[in-house]
Amino acid sequence: MPLLKCSKEELNLGAVLLGGQSFRWKKLVTNDENIAPASDDIFFGVAKHRVWKIWRENDEQLGYEVLAKFSKARSNDLDVLKDYFQLDIELMPLYKLWAENDKYFAHLLENHRTKLEGIRVLGQDPLETVFAFICSANNHIRRITNMVETLCELYGESAIIPCSNGMKTFYDFADPKRMTDDPELEKVLRIRGFGYRALNIALASKTLEDNGEQFLENLSKGTYEDAMEELQQMRGIGAKVADCICLMGLRMHSVVPIDTHTLQITAENYLQTLQQRKSLQGKDRQQVAAVWQEKFGPYAGWAQAVLFTAHLRQMNIRQSTKKRLSKKKAVKL
């Protein structure tokens, strides 16, 4: 199997692939040394019009296999994989710089380095990020993943691949043209549980069916302000969703998507005046973004991905502790 030089300090597969950036990956846990010689974690997913199997071979290398290619696949597999993980951007120097500039980041890194190292931003297909993050509005990762999978099953190209337990079908991302060709698109999506997002997806597919890829590529070459204005013309794309598309689809690395987690991090560590706020609008959002960009520079969006991951881990630990305490109290009663 081909190998890709990439240290664990530069890429944490689990945190990056399953952390809410992409919704096309699943982890297979196995103890079969013939499948993954130096790791129990294997990741299967679809990206860049290919079906991938990826694992960490050792501390310095990734193993990968392309199980299938869809009709839109272009370029060399290795180059595509490097581009997807944006490996031309070195992470360790950024971590060092961020720790020097921010005491909170330095504290987290000092106490949780192994859990936080290797968290980078994926370079995804812009078209995919538009539809995926429309699905993300007022939603959680598991449900977003189910919606994205459904969209791909309904309107994406398929590939059947032999697996250890039989044949499995994988799907390329949904084609906007296939979506618009279905006169029942909105109805179908509502039946499948998309709710109000069904109309948003139907309208976005009409906007992007012909020259969507070129339109988004042009946005990536322009200014952040122009991209935000254009993206928010589409129903279902507000400021937060547009920021996610800019960061993860258009590769605007300084963009900081502001959700409840980012707001909490900011209020607790950078702008205490925001501690009673549950949402932000207009100038307040700009102020938060400016604080992050001042501290973390041109890759502020990448720093946010690290601190976002740390915040989620802390919340999960707190919730687990509360559950254990509740069980103990119940037993005493």
Coordinates of C-alpha atoms in Angstrom, one line a residue:
M1 CA 0.0 0.0 0.0
P2 CA 1.2 3.5 -0.7
L3 CA 2.4 5.7 2.2
L4 CA 2.3 9.4 2.8
K5 CA 4.9 11.1 5.0
C6 CA 2.9 13.0 7.6
S7 CA 3.7 12.9 11.3
K8 CA 1.0 12.6 14.0
E9 CA 2.0 16.1 15.2
E10 CA 0.9 17.4 11.8
L11 CA -2.3 15.4 11.4
N12 CA -4.6 13.7 13.9
L13 CA -6.9 11.7 11.7
G14 CA -9.7 11.1 14.1
A15 CA -10.0 14.7 15.3
V16 CA -9.9 16.1 11.8
L17 CA -12.0 13.6 9.9
L18 CA -14.7 13.1 12.6
G19 CA -14.7 16.5 14.2
G20 CA -17.5 18.2 12.3
Q21 CA -15.5 19.6 9.3
S22 CA -16.6 16.9 6.9
F23 CA -19.5 14.5 7.3
R24 CA -18.3 11.8 4.9
W25 CA -16.0 9.7 7.1
K26 CA -16.4 6.7 9.4
K27 CA -14.0 4.9 11.7
L28 CA -13.6 1.2 11.6
V29 CA -12.0 -0.2 14.8
T30 CA -10.1 -3.5 14.3
N31 CA -7.4 -5.6 15.9
D32 CA -6.5 -7.3 12.6
E33 CA -2.8 -6.6 12.1
N34 CA -3.1 -7.6 8.4
I35 CA -5.5 -4.7 7.8
A36 CA -3.6 -1.9 9.6
P37 CA -0.2 -3.0 10.8
A38 CA 0.5 -0.2 13.4
S39 CA -2.9 1.2 14.2
D40 CA -6.4 0.0 15.3
D41 CA -8.1 2.9 13.6
I42 CA -9.0 2.8 9.9
F43 CA -11.1 5.5 8.3
F44 CA -13.3 5.0 5.3
G45 CA -14.7 8.0 3.5
V46 CA -15.4 9.9 0.3
A47 CA -13.5 13.0 -0.7
K48 CA -12.3 14.5 -4.0
H49 CA -14.5 12.1 -6.0
R50 CA -12.7 9.0 -4.5
V51 CA -13.5 6.4 -1.9
W52 CA -10.6 6.3 0.5
K53 CA -9.3 4.0 3.1
I54 CA -6.8 5.8 5.4
W55 CA -4.9 4.8 8.5
R56 CA -1.9 5.8 10.5
E57 CA 0.9 3.4 9.6
N58 CA 3.3 4.8 12.3
D59 CA 4.1 8.1 14.0
E60 CA 5.6 9.5 10.8
Q61 CA 3.5 8.0 8.0
L62 CA -0.1 7.5 6.8
G63 CA -1.2 4.5 4.8
Y64 CA -3.9 5.0 2.2
E65 CA -5.8 3.1 -0.5
V66 CA -8.2 4.5 -3.2
L67 CA -11.0 1.9 -3.3
A68 CA -12.9 3.6 -6.2
K69 CA -12.9 6.7 -8.3
F70 CA -16.0 8.5 -9.5
S71 CA -16.3 10.0 -13.0
K72 CA -15.3 13.5 -11.8
A73 CA -12.0 12.3 -10.2
R74 CA -9.0 14.2 -11.5
S75 CA -5.2 14.4 -10.8
N76 CA -2.8 12.1 -9.0
D77 CA -4.2 10.4 -5.9
L78 CA -1.2 11.3 -3.7
D79 CA -1.4 15.0 -4.7
V80 CA -5.1 15.1 -4.1
L81 CA -4.7 13.6 -0.6
K82 CA -2.0 16.1 0.3
D83 CA -4.2 18.9 -1.0
Y84 CA -7.2 17.6 1.0
F85 CA -5.3 17.7 4.2
Q86 CA -3.5 20.9 3.1
L87 CA -0.2 19.5 4.1
D88 CA 1.7 22.3 2.4
I89 CA 0.8 24.3 5.5
E90 CA 3.1 23.2 8.4
L91 CA 1.1 23.0 11.7
M92 CA 3.9 22.8 14.3
P93 CA 5.3 26.3 13.6
L94 CA 1.7 27.6 13.9
Y95 CA 1.1 25.9 17.2
K96 CA 4.4 27.4 18.5
L97 CA 3.4 30.9 17.4
W98 CA -0.1 30.7 18.8
A99 CA 1.2 29.5 22.2
E100 CA 3.6 32.4 22.3
N101 CA 0.8 34.9 21.5
D102 CA -1.9 33.5 23.7
K103 CA -1.7 32.2 27.3
Y104 CA -4.9 30.2 27.0
F105 CA -3.7 28.3 24.0
A106 CA -0.3 27.7 25.7
H107 CA -2.0 26.4 28.8
L108 CA -4.1 23.9 26.8
L109 CA -1.2 22.8 24.8
E110 CA 1.0 22.2 27.9
N111 CA -1.7 20.1 29.6
H112 CA -3.3 18.3 26.7
R113 CA -0.7 18.3 23.9
T114 CA -1.2 14.7 22.7
K115 CA -5.0 15.2 22.4
L116 CA -4.8 18.6 20.6
E117 CA -1.8 18.1 18.3
G118 CA -2.4 17.5 14.6
I119 CA -5.7 19.4 14.3
R120 CA -5.8 21.1 10.9
V121 CA -8.5 22.4 8.6
L122 CA -9.5 20.2 5.6
G123 CA -9.4 21.7 2.1
Q124 CA -12.8 20.5 0.9
D125 CA -14.8 20.8 -2.3
P126 CA -16.5 24.2 -2.1
L127 CA -19.7 22.8 -3.6
E128 CA -19.9 20.1 -0.9
T129 CA -19.4 22.6 1.9
V130 CA -22.3 24.7 0.7
F131 CA -24.8 21.9 0.9
A132 CA -23.3 20.2 4.0
F133 CA -23.3 23.4 6.0
I134 CA -26.8 24.3 4.9
C135 CA -27.7 21.0 6.6
S136 CA -25.7 22.0 9.7
A137 CA -28.0 24.9 10.7
N138 CA -29.4 24.3 14.1
N139 CA -28.2 20.7 14.0
H140 CA -25.7 18.2 15.5
I141 CA -23.0 16.2 13.9
R142 CA -24.8 12.8 13.9
R143 CA -27.9 14.2 12.2
I144 CA -25.9 16.4 9.8
T145 CA -24.0 13.2 8.8
N146 CA -27.3 11.3 8.2
M147 CA -28.6 14.2 6.1
V148 CA -25.5 14.4 4.0
E149 CA -25.4 10.7 3.5
T150 CA -29.1 10.7 2.4
L151 CA -28.4 13.6 -0.1
C152 CA -25.5 11.6 -1.6
E153 CA -27.5 8.4 -1.8
L154 CA -30.3 10.1 -3.6
Y155 CA -28.3 12.3 -6.0
G156 CA -24.7 11.1 -6.1
E157 CA -22.9 8.7 -8.4
S158 CA -22.5 5.3 -6.8
A159 CA -19.7 2.7 -6.6
I160 CA -20.0 -0.8 -5.2
I161 CA -17.0 -2.1 -3.3
P162 CA -16.3 -5.6 -1.9
C163 CA -15.8 -5.5 1.9
S164 CA -15.1 -8.2 4.5
N165 CA -18.8 -8.6 5.2
G166 CA -20.1 -8.4 1.7
M167 CA -20.6 -5.6 -0.8
K168 CA -20.9 -1.9 0.2
T169 CA -22.1 1.0 -1.9
F170 CA -20.4 4.4 -1.6
Y171 CA -21.6 7.6 -3.1
D172 CA -19.9 10.7 -4.5
F173 CA -21.3 14.0 -3.3
A174 CA -24.7 14.9 -4.6
D175 CA -24.7 16.5 -8.0
P176 CA -26.7 19.8 -8.1
K177 CA -27.8 19.0 -11.7
R178 CA -29.3 15.7 -10.5
M179 CA -31.1 17.5 -7.7
T180 CA -32.6 20.1 -10.0
D181 CA -33.7 17.4 -12.5
D182 CA -35.9 16.0 -9.7
P183 CA -39.2 17.9 -9.7
E184 CA -40.0 16.4 -6.3
L185 CA -36.7 17.3 -4.7
E186 CA -38.0 19.4 -1.9
K187 CA -40.8 17.0 -1.2
V188 CA -38.4 14.0 -1.2
L189 CA -36.1 15.7 1.2
R190 CA -38.9 16.7 3.6
I191 CA -40.1 13.1 3.7
R192 CA -36.5 12.1 4.5
G193 CA -36.4 14.4 7.5
F194 CA -34.7 17.5 6.2
G195 CA -37.4 19.8 7.5
Y196 CA -37.1 23.5 6.4
R197 CA -33.6 22.7 5.1
A198 CA -35.3 20.9 2.1
L199 CA -36.3 24.2 0.5
N200 CA -32.9 25.8 1.2
I201 CA -31.2 22.9 -0.5
A202 CA -33.6 22.9 -3.5
L203 CA -33.0 26.6 -4.0
A204 CA -29.2 26.3 -3.6
S205 CA -29.1 23.5 -6.2
K206 CA -30.8 25.8 -8.7
T207 CA -28.3 28.5 -8.1
L208 CA -25.3 26.2 -8.4
E209 CA -26.4 23.7 -11.0
D210 CA -24.7 25.2 -14.1
N211 CA -21.6 27.1 -13.1
G212 CA -21.5 26.5 -9.4
E213 CA -17.9 25.3 -9.2
Q214 CA -16.7 28.3 -11.2
F215 CA -18.8 30.7 -9.2
L216 CA -17.3 29.4 -5.9
E217 CA -13.8 29.3 -7.3
N218 CA -14.2 33.0 -8.3
L219 CA -15.3 33.7 -4.7
S220 CA -12.2 32.0 -3.3
K221 CA -10.0 34.4 -5.3
G222 CA -11.8 37.5 -4.2
T223 CA -12.3 39.2 -0.8
Y224 CA -13.9 37.8 2.3
E225 CA -16.5 40.6 2.3
D226 CA -17.5 39.8 -1.3
A227 CA -17.7 36.1 -0.6
M228 CA -19.9 36.6 2.5
E229 CA -22.2 38.9 0.6
E230 CA -22.6 36.5 -2.3
L231 CA -23.1 33.4 -0.2
Q232 CA -25.7 35.0 2.0
Q233 CA -27.8 35.7 -1.0
M234 CA -28.7 32.0 -0.9
R235 CA -31.6 31.1 1.4
G236 CA -30.4 29.1 4.4
I237 CA -26.9 30.6 4.5
G238 CA -26.4 33.0 7.4
A239 CA -23.2 34.5 8.7
K240 CA -22.0 31.4 10.6
V241 CA -22.7 29.0 7.7
A242 CA -21.1 31.4 5.2
D243 CA -18.0 31.6 7.5
C244 CA -17.8 27.8 7.5
I245 CA -17.9 27.7 3.7
C246 CA -15.2 30.5 3.5
L247 CA -12.9 28.7 5.9
M248 CA -13.3 25.0 4.8
G249 CA -14.4 25.4 1.2
L250 CA -12.8 28.6 -0.1
R251 CA -9.7 28.3 2.0
M252 CA -9.8 31.7 3.6
H253 CA -7.7 30.6 6.6
S254 CA -8.2 33.7 8.8
V255 CA -12.0 33.3 8.9
V256 CA -13.4 32.3 12.3
P257 CA -16.8 30.7 12.3
I258 CA -18.6 31.9 15.4
D259 CA -21.0 29.4 17.0
T260 CA -22.0 28.9 20.6
H261 CA -18.7 27.1 21.4
T262 CA -16.6 29.9 19.9
L263 CA -18.7 32.5 21.7
Q264 CA -18.1 30.7 25.0
I265 CA -14.4 30.4 24.4
T266 CA -14.2 34.1 23.6
A267 CA -16.3 35.3 26.5
E268 CA -14.4 33.1 29.0
N269 CA -10.9 34.0 27.8
Y270 CA -10.8 37.1 25.6
L271 CA -13.9 39.3 25.9
Q272 CA -15.5 38.9 29.3
T273 CA -18.2 41.5 28.4
L274 CA -19.8 38.8 26.2
Q275 CA -20.3 36.3 29.1
Q276 CA -24.1 36.8 29.2
R277 CA -24.6 36.6 25.5
K278 CA -26.0 33.5 23.7
S279 CA -25.8 34.9 20.2
L280 CA -24.1 37.6 18.2
Q281 CA -25.1 39.9 15.4
G282 CA -23.4 42.4 13.0
K283 CA -20.6 44.4 14.6
D284 CA -20.3 42.1 17.6
R285 CA -19.4 39.2 15.3
Q286 CA -16.9 41.4 13.6
Q287 CA -15.4 42.3 17.0
V288 CA -15.0 38.6 18.0
A289 CA -13.4 37.7 14.7
A290 CA -11.1 40.7 15.0
V291 CA -9.9 39.5 18.5
W292 CA -9.1 36.0 17.1
Q293 CA -7.4 37.4 14.1
E294 CA -5.3 39.8 16.2
K295 CA -4.2 36.9 18.5
F296 CA -3.7 34.1 15.9
G297 CA -3.0 36.0 12.7
P298 CA -3.6 34.8 9.1
Y299 CA -4.5 31.3 10.3
A300 CA -7.0 32.3 13.0
G301 CA -9.6 29.9 11.6
W302 CA -7.1 27.0 12.1
A303 CA -6.5 28.1 15.7
Q304 CA -10.2 28.2 16.3
A305 CA -10.5 24.6 15.1
V306 CA -8.0 23.5 17.8
L307 CA -9.7 25.5 20.6
F308 CA -13.1 24.3 19.4
T309 CA -11.9 20.7 19.7
A310 CA -10.6 21.4 23.2
H311 CA -13.8 23.0 24.3
L312 CA -15.9 20.0 23.0
R313 CA -13.7 17.6 24.9
Q314 CA -14.1 19.7 28.1
M315 CA -17.9 19.7 27.7
N316 CA -18.0 15.9 27.1
I317 CA -15.9 15.4 30.3
R318 CA -18.3 17.6 32.3
Q319 CA -21.3 15.8 30.9
S320 CA -19.8 12.4 31.7
T321 CA -19.0 13.5 35.3
K322 CA -22.6 14.8 35.8
K323 CA -24.0 11.5 34.6
R324 CA -21.8 9.5 36.9
L325 CA -22.7 11.7 39.9
S326 CA -26.4 11.4 39.0
K327 CA -26.1 7.6 39.0
K328 CA -24.4 7.6 42.4
K329 CA -27.2 9.7 43.8
A330 CA -29.8 7.5 42.3
V331 CA -28.2 4.4 43.9
K332 CA -28.1 6.1 47.4
L333 CA -31.8 6.9 47.1

